[in-house]
JSON list of C-alpha atoms in Angstrom, two decimals:
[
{"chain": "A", "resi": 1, "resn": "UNK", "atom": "CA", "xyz": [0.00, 0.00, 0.00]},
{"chain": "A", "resi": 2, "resn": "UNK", "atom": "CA", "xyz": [1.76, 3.36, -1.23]},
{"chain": "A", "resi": 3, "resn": "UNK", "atom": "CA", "xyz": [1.68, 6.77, 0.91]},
{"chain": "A", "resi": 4, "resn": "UNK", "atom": "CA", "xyz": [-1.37, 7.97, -1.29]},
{"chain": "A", "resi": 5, "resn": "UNK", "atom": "CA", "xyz": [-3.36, 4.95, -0.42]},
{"chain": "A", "resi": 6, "resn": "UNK", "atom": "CA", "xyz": [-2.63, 5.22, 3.11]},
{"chain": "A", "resi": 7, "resn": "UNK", "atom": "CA", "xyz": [-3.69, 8.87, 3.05]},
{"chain": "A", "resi": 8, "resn": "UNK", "atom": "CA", "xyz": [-6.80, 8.51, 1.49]},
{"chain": "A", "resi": 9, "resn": "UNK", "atom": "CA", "xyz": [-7.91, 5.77, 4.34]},
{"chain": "A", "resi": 10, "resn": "UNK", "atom": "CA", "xyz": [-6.75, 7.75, 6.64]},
{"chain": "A", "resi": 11, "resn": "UNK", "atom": "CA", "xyz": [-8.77, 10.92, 5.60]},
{"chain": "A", "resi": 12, "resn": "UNK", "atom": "CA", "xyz": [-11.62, 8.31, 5.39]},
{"chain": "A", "resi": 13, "resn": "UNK", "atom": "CA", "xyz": [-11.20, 7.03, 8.98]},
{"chain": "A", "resi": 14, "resn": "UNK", "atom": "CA", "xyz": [-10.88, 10.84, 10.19]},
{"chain": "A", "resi": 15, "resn": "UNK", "atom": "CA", "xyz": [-14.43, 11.51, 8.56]},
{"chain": "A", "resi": 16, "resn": "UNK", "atom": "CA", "xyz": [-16.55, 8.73, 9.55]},
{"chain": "A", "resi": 17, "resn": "UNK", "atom": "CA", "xyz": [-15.20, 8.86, 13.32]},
{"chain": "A", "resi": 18, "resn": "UNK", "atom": "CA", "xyz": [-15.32, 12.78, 13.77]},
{"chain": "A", "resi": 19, "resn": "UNK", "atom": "CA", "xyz": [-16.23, 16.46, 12.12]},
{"chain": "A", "resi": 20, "resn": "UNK", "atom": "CA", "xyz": [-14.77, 17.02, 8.44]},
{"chain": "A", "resi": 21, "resn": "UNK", "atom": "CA", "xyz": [-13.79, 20.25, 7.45]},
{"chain": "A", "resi": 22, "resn": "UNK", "atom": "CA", "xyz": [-12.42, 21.13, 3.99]},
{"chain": "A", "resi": 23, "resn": "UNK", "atom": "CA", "xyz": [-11.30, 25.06, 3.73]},
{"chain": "A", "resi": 24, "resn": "UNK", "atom": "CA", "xyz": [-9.31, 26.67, 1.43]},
{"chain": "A", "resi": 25, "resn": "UNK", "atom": "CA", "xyz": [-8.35, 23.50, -0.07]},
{"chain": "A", "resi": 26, "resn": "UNK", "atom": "CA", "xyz": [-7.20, 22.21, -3.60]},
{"chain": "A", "resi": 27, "resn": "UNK", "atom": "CA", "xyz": [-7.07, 20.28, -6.28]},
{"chain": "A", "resi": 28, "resn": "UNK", "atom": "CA", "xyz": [-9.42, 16.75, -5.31]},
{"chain": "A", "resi": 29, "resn": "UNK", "atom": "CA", "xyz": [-9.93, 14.74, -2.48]},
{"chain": "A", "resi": 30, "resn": "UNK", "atom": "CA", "xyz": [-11.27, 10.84, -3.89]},
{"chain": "A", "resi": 31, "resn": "UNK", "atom": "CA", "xyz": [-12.36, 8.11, -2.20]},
{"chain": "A", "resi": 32, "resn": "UNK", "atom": "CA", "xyz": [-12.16, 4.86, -4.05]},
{"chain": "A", "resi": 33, "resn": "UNK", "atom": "CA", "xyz": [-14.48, 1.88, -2.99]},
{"chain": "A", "resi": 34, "resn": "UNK", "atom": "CA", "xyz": [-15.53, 3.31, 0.45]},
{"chain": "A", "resi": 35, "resn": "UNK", "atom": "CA", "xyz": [-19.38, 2.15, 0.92]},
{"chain": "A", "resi": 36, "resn": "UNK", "atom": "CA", "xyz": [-20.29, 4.18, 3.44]},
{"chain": "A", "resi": 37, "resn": "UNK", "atom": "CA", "xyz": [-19.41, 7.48, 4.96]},
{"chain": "A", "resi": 38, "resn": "UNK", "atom": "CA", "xyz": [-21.22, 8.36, 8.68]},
{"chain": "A", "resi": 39, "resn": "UNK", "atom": "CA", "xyz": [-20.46, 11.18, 10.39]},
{"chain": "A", "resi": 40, "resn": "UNK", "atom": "CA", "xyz": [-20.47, 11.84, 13.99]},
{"chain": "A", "resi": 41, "resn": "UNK", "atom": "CA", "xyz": [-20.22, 15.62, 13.79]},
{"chain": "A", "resi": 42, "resn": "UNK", "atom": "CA", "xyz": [-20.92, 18.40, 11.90]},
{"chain": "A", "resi": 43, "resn": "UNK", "atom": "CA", "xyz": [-19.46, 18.30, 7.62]},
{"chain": "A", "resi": 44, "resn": "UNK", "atom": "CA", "xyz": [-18.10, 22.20, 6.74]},
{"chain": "A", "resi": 45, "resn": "UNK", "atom": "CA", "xyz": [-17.41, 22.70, 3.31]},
{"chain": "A", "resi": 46, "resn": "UNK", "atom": "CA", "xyz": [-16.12, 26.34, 2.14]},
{"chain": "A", "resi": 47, "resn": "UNK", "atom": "CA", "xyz": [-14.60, 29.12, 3.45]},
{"chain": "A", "resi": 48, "resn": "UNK", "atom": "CA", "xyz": [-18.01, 30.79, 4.33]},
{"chain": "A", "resi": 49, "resn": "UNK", "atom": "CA", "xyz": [-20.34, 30.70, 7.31]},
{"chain": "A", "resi": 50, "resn": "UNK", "atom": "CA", "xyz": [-23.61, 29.21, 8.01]},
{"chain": "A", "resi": 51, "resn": "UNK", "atom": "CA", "xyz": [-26.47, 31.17, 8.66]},
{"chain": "A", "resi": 52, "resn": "UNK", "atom": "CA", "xyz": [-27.62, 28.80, 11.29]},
{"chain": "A", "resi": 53, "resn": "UNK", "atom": "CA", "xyz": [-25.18, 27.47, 14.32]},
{"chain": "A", "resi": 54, "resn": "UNK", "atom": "CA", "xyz": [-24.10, 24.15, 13.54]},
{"chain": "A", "resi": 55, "resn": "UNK", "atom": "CA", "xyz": [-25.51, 21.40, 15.46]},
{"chain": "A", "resi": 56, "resn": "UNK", "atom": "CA", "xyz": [-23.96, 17.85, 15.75]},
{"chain": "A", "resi": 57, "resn": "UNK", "atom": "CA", "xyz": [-24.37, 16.39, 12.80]},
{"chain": "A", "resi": 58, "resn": "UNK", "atom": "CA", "xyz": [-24.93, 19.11, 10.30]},
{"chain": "A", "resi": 59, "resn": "UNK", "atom": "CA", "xyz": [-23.91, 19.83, 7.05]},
{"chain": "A", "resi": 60, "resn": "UNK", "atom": "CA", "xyz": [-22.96, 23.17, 5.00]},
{"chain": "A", "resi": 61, "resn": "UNK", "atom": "CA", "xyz": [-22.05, 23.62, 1.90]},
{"chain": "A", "resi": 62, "resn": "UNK", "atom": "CA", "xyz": [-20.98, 27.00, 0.29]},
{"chain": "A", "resi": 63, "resn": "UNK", "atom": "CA", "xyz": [-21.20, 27.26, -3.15]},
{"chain": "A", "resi": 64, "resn": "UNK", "atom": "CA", "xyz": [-23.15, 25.16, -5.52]},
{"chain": "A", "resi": 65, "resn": "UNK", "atom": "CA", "xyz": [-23.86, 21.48, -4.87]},
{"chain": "A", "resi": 66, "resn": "UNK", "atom": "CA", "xyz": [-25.35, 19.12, -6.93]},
{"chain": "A", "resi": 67, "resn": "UNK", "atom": "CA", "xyz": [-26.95, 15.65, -6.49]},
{"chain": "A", "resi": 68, "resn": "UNK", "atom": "CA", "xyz": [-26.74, 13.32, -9.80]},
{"chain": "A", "resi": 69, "resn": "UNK", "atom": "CA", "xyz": [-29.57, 11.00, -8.90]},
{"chain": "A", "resi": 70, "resn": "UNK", "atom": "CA", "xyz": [-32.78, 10.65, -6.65]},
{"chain": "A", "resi": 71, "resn": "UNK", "atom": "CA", "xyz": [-32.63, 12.43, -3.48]},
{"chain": "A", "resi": 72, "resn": "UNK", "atom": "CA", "xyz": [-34.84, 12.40, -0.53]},
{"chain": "A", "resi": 73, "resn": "UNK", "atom": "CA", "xyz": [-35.41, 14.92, 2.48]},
{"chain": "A", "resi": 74, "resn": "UNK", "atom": "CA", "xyz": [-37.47, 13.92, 5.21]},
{"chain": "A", "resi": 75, "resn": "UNK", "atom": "CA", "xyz": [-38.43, 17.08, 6.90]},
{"chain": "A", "resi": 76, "resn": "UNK", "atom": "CA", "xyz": [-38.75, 20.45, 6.49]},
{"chain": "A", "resi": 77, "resn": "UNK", "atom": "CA", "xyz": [-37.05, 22.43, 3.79]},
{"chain": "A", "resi": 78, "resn": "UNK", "atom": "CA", "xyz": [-36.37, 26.30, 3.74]},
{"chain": "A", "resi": 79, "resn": "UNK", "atom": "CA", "xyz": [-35.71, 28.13, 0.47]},
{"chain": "A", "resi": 80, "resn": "UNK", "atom": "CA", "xyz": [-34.20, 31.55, 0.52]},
{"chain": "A", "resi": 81, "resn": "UNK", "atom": "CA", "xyz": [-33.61, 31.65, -3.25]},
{"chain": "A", "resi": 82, "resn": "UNK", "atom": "CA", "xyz": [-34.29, 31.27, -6.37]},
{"chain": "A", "resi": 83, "resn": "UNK", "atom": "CA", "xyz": [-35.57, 27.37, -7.64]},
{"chain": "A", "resi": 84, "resn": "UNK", "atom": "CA", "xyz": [-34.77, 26.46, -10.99]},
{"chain": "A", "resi": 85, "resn": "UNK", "atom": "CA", "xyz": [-36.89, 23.33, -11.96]},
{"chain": "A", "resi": 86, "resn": "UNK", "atom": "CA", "xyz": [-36.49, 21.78, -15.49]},
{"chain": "A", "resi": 87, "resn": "UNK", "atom": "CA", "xyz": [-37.84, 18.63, -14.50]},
{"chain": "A", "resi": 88, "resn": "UNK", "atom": "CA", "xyz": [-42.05, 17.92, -13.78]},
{"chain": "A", "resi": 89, "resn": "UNK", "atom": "CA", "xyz": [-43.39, 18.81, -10.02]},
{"chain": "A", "resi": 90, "resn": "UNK", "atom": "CA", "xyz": [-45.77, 16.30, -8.94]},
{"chain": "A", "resi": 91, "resn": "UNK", "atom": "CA", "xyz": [-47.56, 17.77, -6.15]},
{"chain": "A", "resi": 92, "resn": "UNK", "atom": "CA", "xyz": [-49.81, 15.95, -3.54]},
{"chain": "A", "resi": 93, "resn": "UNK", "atom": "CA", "xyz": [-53.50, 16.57, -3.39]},
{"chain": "A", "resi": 94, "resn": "UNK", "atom": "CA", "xyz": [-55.19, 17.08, -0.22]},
{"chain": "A", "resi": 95, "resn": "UNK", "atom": "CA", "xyz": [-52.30, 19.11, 1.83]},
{"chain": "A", "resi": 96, "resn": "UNK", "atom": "CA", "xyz": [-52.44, 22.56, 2.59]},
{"chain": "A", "resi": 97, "resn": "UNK", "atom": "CA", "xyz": [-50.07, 24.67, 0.97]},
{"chain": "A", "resi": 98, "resn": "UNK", "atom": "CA", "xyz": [-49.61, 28.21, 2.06]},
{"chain": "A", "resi": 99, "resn": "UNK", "atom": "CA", "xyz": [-49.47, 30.56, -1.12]},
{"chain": "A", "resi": 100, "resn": "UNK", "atom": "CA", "xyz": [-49.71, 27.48, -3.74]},
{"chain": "A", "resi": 101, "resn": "UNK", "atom": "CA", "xyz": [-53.29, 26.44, -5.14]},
{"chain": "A", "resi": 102, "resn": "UNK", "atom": "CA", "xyz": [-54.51, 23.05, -3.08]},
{"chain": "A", "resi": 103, "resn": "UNK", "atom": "CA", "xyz": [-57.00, 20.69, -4.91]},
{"chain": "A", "resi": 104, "resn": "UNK", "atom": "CA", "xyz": [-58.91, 19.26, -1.82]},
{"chain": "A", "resi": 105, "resn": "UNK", "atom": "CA", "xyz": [-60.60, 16.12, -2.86]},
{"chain": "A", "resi": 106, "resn": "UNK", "atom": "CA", "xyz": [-63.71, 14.51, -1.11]},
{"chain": "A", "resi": 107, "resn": "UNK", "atom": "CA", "xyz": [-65.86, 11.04, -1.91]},
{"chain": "A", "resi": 108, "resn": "UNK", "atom": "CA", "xyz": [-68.73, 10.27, -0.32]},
{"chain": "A", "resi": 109, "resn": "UNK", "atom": "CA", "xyz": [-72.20, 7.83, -0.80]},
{"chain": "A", "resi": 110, "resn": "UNK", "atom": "CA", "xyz": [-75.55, 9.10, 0.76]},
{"chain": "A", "resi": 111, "resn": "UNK", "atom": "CA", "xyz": [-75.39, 9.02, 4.67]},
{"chain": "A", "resi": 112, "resn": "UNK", "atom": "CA", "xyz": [-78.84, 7.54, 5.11]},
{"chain": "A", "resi": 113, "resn": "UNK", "atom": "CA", "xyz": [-82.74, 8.07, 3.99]},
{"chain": "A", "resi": 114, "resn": "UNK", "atom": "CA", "xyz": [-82.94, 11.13, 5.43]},
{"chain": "A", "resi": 115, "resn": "UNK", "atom": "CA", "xyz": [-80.13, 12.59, 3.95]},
{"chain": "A", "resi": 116, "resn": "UNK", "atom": "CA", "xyz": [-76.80, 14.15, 6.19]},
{"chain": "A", "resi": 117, "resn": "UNK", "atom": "CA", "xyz": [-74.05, 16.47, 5.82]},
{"chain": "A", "resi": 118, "resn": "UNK", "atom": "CA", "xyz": [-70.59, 15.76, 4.91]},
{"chain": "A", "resi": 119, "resn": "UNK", "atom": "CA", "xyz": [-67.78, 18.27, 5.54]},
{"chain": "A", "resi": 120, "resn": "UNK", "atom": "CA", "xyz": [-65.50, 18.66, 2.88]},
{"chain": "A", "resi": 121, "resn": "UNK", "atom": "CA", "xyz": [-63.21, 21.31, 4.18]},
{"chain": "A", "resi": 122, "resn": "UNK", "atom": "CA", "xyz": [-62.00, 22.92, 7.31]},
{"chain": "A", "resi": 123, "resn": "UNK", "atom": "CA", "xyz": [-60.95, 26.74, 7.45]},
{"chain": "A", "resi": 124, "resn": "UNK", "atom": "CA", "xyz": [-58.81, 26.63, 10.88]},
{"chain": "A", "resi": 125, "resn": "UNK", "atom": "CA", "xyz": [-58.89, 29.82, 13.38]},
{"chain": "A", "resi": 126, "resn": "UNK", "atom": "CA", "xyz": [-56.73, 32.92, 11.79]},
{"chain": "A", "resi": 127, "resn": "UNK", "atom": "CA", "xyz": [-56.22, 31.14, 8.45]},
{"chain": "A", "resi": 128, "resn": "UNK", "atom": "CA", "xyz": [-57.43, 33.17, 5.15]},
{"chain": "A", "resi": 129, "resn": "UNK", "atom": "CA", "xyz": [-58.22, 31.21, 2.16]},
{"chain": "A", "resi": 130, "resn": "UNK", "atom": "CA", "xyz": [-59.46, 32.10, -1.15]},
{"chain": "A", "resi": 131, "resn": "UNK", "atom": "CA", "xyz": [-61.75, 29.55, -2.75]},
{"chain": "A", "resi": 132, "resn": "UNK", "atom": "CA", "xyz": [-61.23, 29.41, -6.41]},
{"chain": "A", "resi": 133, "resn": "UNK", "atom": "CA", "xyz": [-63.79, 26.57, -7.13]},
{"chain": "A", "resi": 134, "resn": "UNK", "atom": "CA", "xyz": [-65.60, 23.71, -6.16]},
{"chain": "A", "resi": 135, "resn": "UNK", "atom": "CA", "xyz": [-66.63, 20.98, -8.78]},
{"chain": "A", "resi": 136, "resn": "UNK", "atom": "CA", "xyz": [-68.76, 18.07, -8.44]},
{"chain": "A", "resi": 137, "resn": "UNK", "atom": "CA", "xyz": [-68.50, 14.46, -9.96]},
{"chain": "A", "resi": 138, "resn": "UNK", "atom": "CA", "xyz": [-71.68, 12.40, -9.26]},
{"chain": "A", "resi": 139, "resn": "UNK", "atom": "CA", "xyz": [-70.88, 8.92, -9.51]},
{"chain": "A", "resi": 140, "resn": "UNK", "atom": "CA", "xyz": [-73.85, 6.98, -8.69]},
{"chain": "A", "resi": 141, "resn": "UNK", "atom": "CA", "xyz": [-77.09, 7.60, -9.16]},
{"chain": "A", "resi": 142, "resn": "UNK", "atom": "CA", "xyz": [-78.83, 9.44, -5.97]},
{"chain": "A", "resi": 143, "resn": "UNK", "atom": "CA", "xyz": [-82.45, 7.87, -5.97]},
{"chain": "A", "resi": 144, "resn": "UNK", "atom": "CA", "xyz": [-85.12, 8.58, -3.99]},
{"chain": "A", "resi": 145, "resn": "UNK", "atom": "CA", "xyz": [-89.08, 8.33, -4.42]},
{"chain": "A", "resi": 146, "resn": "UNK", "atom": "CA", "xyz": [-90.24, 11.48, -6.44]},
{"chain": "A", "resi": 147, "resn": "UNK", "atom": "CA", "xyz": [-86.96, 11.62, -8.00]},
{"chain": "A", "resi": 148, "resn": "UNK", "atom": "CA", "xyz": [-86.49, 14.81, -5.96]},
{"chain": "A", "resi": 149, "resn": "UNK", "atom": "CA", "xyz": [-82.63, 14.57, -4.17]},
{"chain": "A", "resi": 150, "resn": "UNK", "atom": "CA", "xyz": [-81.01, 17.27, -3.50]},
{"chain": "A", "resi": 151, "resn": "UNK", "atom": "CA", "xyz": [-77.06, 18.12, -2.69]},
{"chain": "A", "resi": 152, "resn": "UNK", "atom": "CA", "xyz": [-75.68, 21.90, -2.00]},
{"chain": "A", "resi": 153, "resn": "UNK", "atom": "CA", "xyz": [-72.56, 22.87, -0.92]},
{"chain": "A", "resi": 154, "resn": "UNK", "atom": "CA", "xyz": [-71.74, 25.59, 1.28]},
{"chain": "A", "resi": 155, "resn": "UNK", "atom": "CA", "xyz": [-70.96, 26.84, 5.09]},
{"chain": "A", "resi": 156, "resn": "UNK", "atom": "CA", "xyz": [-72.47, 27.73, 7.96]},
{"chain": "A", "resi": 157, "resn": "UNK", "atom": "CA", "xyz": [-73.49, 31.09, 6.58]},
{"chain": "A", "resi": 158, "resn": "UNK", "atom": "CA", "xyz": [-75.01, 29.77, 3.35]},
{"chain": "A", "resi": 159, "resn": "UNK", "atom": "CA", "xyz": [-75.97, 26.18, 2.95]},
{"chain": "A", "resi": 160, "resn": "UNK", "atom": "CA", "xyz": [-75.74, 26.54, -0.51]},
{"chain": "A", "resi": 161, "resn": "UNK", "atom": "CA", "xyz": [-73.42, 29.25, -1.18]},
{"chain": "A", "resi": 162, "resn": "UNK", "atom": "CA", "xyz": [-70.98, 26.94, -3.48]},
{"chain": "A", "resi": 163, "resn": "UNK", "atom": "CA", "xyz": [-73.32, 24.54, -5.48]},
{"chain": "A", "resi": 164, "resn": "UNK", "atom": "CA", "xyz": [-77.26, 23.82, -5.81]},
{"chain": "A", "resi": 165, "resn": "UNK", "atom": "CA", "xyz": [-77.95, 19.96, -7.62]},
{"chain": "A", "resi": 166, "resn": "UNK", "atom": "CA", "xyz": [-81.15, 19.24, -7.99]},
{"chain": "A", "resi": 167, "resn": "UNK", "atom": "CA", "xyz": [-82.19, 15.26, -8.54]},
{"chain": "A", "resi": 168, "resn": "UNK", "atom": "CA", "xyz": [-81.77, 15.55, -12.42]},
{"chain": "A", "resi": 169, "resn": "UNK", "atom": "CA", "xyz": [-78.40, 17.14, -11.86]},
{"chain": "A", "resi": 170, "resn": "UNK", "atom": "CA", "xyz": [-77.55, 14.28, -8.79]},
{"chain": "A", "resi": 171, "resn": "UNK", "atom": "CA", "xyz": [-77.49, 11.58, -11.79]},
{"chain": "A", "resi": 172, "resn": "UNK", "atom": "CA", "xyz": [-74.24, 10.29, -13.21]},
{"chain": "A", "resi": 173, "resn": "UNK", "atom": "CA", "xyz": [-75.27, 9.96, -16.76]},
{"chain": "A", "resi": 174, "resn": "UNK", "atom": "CA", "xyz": [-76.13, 14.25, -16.58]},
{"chain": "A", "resi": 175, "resn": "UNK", "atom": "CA", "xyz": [-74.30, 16.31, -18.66]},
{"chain": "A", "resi": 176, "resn": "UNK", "atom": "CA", "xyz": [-74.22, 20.05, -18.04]},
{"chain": "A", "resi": 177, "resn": "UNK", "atom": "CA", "xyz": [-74.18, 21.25, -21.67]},
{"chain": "A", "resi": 178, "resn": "UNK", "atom": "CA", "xyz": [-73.52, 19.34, -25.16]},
{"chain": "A", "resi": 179, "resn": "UNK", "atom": "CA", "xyz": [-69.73, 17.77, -25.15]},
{"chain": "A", "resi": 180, "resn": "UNK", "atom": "CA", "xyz": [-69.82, 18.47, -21.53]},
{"chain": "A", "resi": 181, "resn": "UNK", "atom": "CA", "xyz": [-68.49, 15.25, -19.53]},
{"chain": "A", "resi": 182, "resn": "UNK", "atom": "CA", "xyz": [-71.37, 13.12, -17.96]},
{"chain": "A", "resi": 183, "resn": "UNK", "atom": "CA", "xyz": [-71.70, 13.54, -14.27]},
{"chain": "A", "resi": 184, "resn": "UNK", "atom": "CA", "xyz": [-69.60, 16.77, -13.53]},
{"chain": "A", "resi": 185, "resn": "UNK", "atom": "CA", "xyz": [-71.40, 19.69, -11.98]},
{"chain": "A", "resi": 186, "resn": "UNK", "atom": "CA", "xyz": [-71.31, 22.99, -10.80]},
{"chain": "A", "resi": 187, "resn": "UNK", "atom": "CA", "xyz": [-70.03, 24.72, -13.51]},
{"chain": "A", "resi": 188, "resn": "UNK", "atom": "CA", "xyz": [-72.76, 26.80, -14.90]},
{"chain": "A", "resi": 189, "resn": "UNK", "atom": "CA", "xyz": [-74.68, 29.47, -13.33]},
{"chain": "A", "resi": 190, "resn": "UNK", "atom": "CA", "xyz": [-77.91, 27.31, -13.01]},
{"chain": "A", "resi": 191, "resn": "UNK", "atom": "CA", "xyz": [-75.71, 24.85, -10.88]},
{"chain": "A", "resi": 192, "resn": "UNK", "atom": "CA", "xyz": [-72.70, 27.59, -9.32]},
{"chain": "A", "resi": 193, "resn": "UNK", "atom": "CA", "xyz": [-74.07, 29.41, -5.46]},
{"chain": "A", "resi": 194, "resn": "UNK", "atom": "CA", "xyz": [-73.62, 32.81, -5.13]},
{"chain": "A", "resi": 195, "resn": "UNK", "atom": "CA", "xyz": [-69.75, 32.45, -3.54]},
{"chain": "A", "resi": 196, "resn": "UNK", "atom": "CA", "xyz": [-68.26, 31.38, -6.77]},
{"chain": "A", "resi": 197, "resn": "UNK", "atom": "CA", "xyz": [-70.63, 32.52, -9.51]},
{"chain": "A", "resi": 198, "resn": "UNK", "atom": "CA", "xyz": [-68.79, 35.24, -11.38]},
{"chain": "A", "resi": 199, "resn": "UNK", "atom": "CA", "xyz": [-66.82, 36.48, -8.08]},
{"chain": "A", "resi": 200, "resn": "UNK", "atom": "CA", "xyz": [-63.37, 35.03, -8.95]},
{"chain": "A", "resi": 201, "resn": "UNK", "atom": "CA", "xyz": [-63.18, 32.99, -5.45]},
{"chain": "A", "resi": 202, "resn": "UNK", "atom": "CA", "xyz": [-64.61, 33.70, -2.64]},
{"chain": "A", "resi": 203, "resn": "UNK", "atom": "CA", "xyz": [-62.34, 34.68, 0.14]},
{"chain": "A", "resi": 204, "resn": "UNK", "atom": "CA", "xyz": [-62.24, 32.97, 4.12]},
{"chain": "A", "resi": 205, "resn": "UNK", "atom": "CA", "xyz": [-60.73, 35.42, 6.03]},
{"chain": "A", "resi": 206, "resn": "UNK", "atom": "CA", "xyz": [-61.92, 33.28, 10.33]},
{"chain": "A", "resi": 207, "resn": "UNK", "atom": "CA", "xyz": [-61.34, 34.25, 13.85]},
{"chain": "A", "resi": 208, "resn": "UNK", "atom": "CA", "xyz": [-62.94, 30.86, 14.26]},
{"chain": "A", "resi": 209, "resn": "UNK", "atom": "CA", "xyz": [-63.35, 27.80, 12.62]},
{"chain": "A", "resi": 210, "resn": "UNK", "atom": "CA", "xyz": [-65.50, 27.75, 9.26]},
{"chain": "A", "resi": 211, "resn": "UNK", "atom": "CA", "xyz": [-66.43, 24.00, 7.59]},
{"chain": "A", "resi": 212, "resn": "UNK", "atom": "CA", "xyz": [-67.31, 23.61, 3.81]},
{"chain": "A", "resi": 213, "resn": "UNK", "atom": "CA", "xyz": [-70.21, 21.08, 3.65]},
{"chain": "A", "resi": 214, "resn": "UNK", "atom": "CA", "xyz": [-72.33, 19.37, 1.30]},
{"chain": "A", "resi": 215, "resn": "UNK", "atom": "CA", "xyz": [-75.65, 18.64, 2.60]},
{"chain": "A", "resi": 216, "resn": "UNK", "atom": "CA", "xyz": [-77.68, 15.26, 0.99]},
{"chain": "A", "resi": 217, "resn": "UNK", "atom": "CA", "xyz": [-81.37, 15.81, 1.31]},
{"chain": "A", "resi": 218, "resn": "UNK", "atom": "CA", "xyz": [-84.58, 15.51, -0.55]},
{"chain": "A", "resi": 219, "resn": "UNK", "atom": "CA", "xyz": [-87.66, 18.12, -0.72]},
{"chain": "A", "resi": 220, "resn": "UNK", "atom": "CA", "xyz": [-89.99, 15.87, 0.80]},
{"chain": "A", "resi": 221, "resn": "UNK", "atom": "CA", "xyz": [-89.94, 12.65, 2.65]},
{"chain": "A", "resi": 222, "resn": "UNK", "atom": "CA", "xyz": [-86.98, 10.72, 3.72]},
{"chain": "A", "resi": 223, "resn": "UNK", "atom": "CA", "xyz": [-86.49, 8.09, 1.04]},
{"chain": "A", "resi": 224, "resn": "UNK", "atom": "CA", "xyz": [-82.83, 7.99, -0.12]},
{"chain": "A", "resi": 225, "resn": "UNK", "atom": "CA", "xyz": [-81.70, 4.89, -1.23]},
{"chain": "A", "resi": 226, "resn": "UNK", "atom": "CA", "xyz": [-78.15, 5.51, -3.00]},
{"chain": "A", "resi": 227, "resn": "UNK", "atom": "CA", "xyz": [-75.95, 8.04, -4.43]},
{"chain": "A", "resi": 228, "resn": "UNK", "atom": "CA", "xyz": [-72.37, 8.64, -4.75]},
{"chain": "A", "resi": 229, "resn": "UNK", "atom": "CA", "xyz": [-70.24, 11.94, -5.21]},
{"chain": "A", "resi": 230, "resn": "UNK", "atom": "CA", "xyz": [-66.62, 12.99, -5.34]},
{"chain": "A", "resi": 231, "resn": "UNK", "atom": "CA", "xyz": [-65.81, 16.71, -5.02]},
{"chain": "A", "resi": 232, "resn": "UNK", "atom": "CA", "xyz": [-63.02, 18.47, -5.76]},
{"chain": "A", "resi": 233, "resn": "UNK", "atom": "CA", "xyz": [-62.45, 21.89, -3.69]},
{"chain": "A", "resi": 234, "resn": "UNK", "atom": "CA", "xyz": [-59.52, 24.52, -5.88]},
{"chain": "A", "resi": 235, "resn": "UNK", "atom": "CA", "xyz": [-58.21, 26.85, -2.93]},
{"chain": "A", "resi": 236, "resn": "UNK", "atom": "CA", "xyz": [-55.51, 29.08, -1.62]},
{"chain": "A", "resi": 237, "resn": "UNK", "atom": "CA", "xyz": [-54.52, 29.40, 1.51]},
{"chain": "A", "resi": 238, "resn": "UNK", "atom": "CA", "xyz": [-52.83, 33.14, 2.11]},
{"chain": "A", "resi": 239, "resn": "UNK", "atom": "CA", "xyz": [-52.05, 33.21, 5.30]}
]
């Protein structure tokens, strides 16, 4: 084993069983064959310093560093720059993103004959939100006797504020307009609640709690005896 060799092993020892600092250094430090590399302290690469204390077993970097492969954080991650992204973003539905638009997605059958109320959405204490849209896929067939089922959407303010589907709209085979896919509703002004029809979204702005619901009735009687929905909720949380 030359000098080189010996180095290197040592410099690889050094690393996994304490700190590693490389400042001011050059030409290139390589490892050949090592399979893994722990470290029990902090890694400093670069002259400069972090903006955050360094804390047992972190790493900084200054300058640029790149990753050629799949990477994976688990936990939180805080950009102060610029993100340049030339690849495609595939981003979760049903999580609440502050200042990015959320699709919040909801399924749900008929609760019972007599109807019920599913919430859909939850507009926590101090939040603001601005409610872009809310679209409605009926899926199965809500029956009752008199074909007259009902579903609106809306909040404690407005029952129906969102969407109003009467039983001919609560059928999956419905279209809204010619071409217009069968069983999607609220998306014309006979179908849209006075929140989202024309306004541009309709803006949350709670000192307390405030729930989205859909409420499953019929105008008379209590005879439901099916009916499935999913609906889709297009928001933005601001603060």
């Amino acid at each position: 084993m030359n000098r080189s060799t010996i180095a290197l092993v040592l410099a690889a020892l050094a690393v996994a069983m304490s700190g590693a600092m490389f400042v001011g250094t050059t030409g290139t430090l390589g490892v050949t064959n090592l399979d893994a590399l722990y470290l029990s302290e902090d890694l400093k690469v670069g002259n400069g310093t972090p903006s955050v204390t360094l804390n047992g077993e972190d790493a900084y970097v200054e300058g640029t560093f790149e990753v050629d492969g799949a990477s994976r954080l688990d936990g939180a991650m805080d950009l102060n720059g610029a993100v340049d992204l030339d690849g495609v973003i595939t981003n979760a539905e049903d999580l609440e993103h502050i200042g990015l638009p959320t699709w919040l997605t909801t399924a749900f059958t008929y609760t019972a004959a007599a109807g019920g109320t599913v919430t859909l959405a939850t507009i926590g204490a101090g939040e603001a939100w601005i409610v872009h849209d809310v679209r409605v896929e009926v899926t199965s067939n809500f029956n009752a006797t008199g074909d007259d089922a009902t579903l609106v959407i809306g909040d404690g303010n407005d029952a129906d504020g969102f969407c109003v589907l009467a039983d001919a709209e609560l059928q999956a085979a419905d279209t809204e307009g010619t071409g217009w896919s069968a069983g999607w509703q609220c998306q014309v002004a006979a179908t849209r609640g006075v929140f989202i029809d024309g306004t541009g979204g309709f803006v949350y702005d709670e000192a307390s709690t405030e729930t989205i619901d859909a409420v499953i009735d019929e105008t008379s009687g209590e005879t439901l005896a099916g009916g499935a929905a999913t609906v889709h909720i297009l928001y933005t949380r601001i603060q």
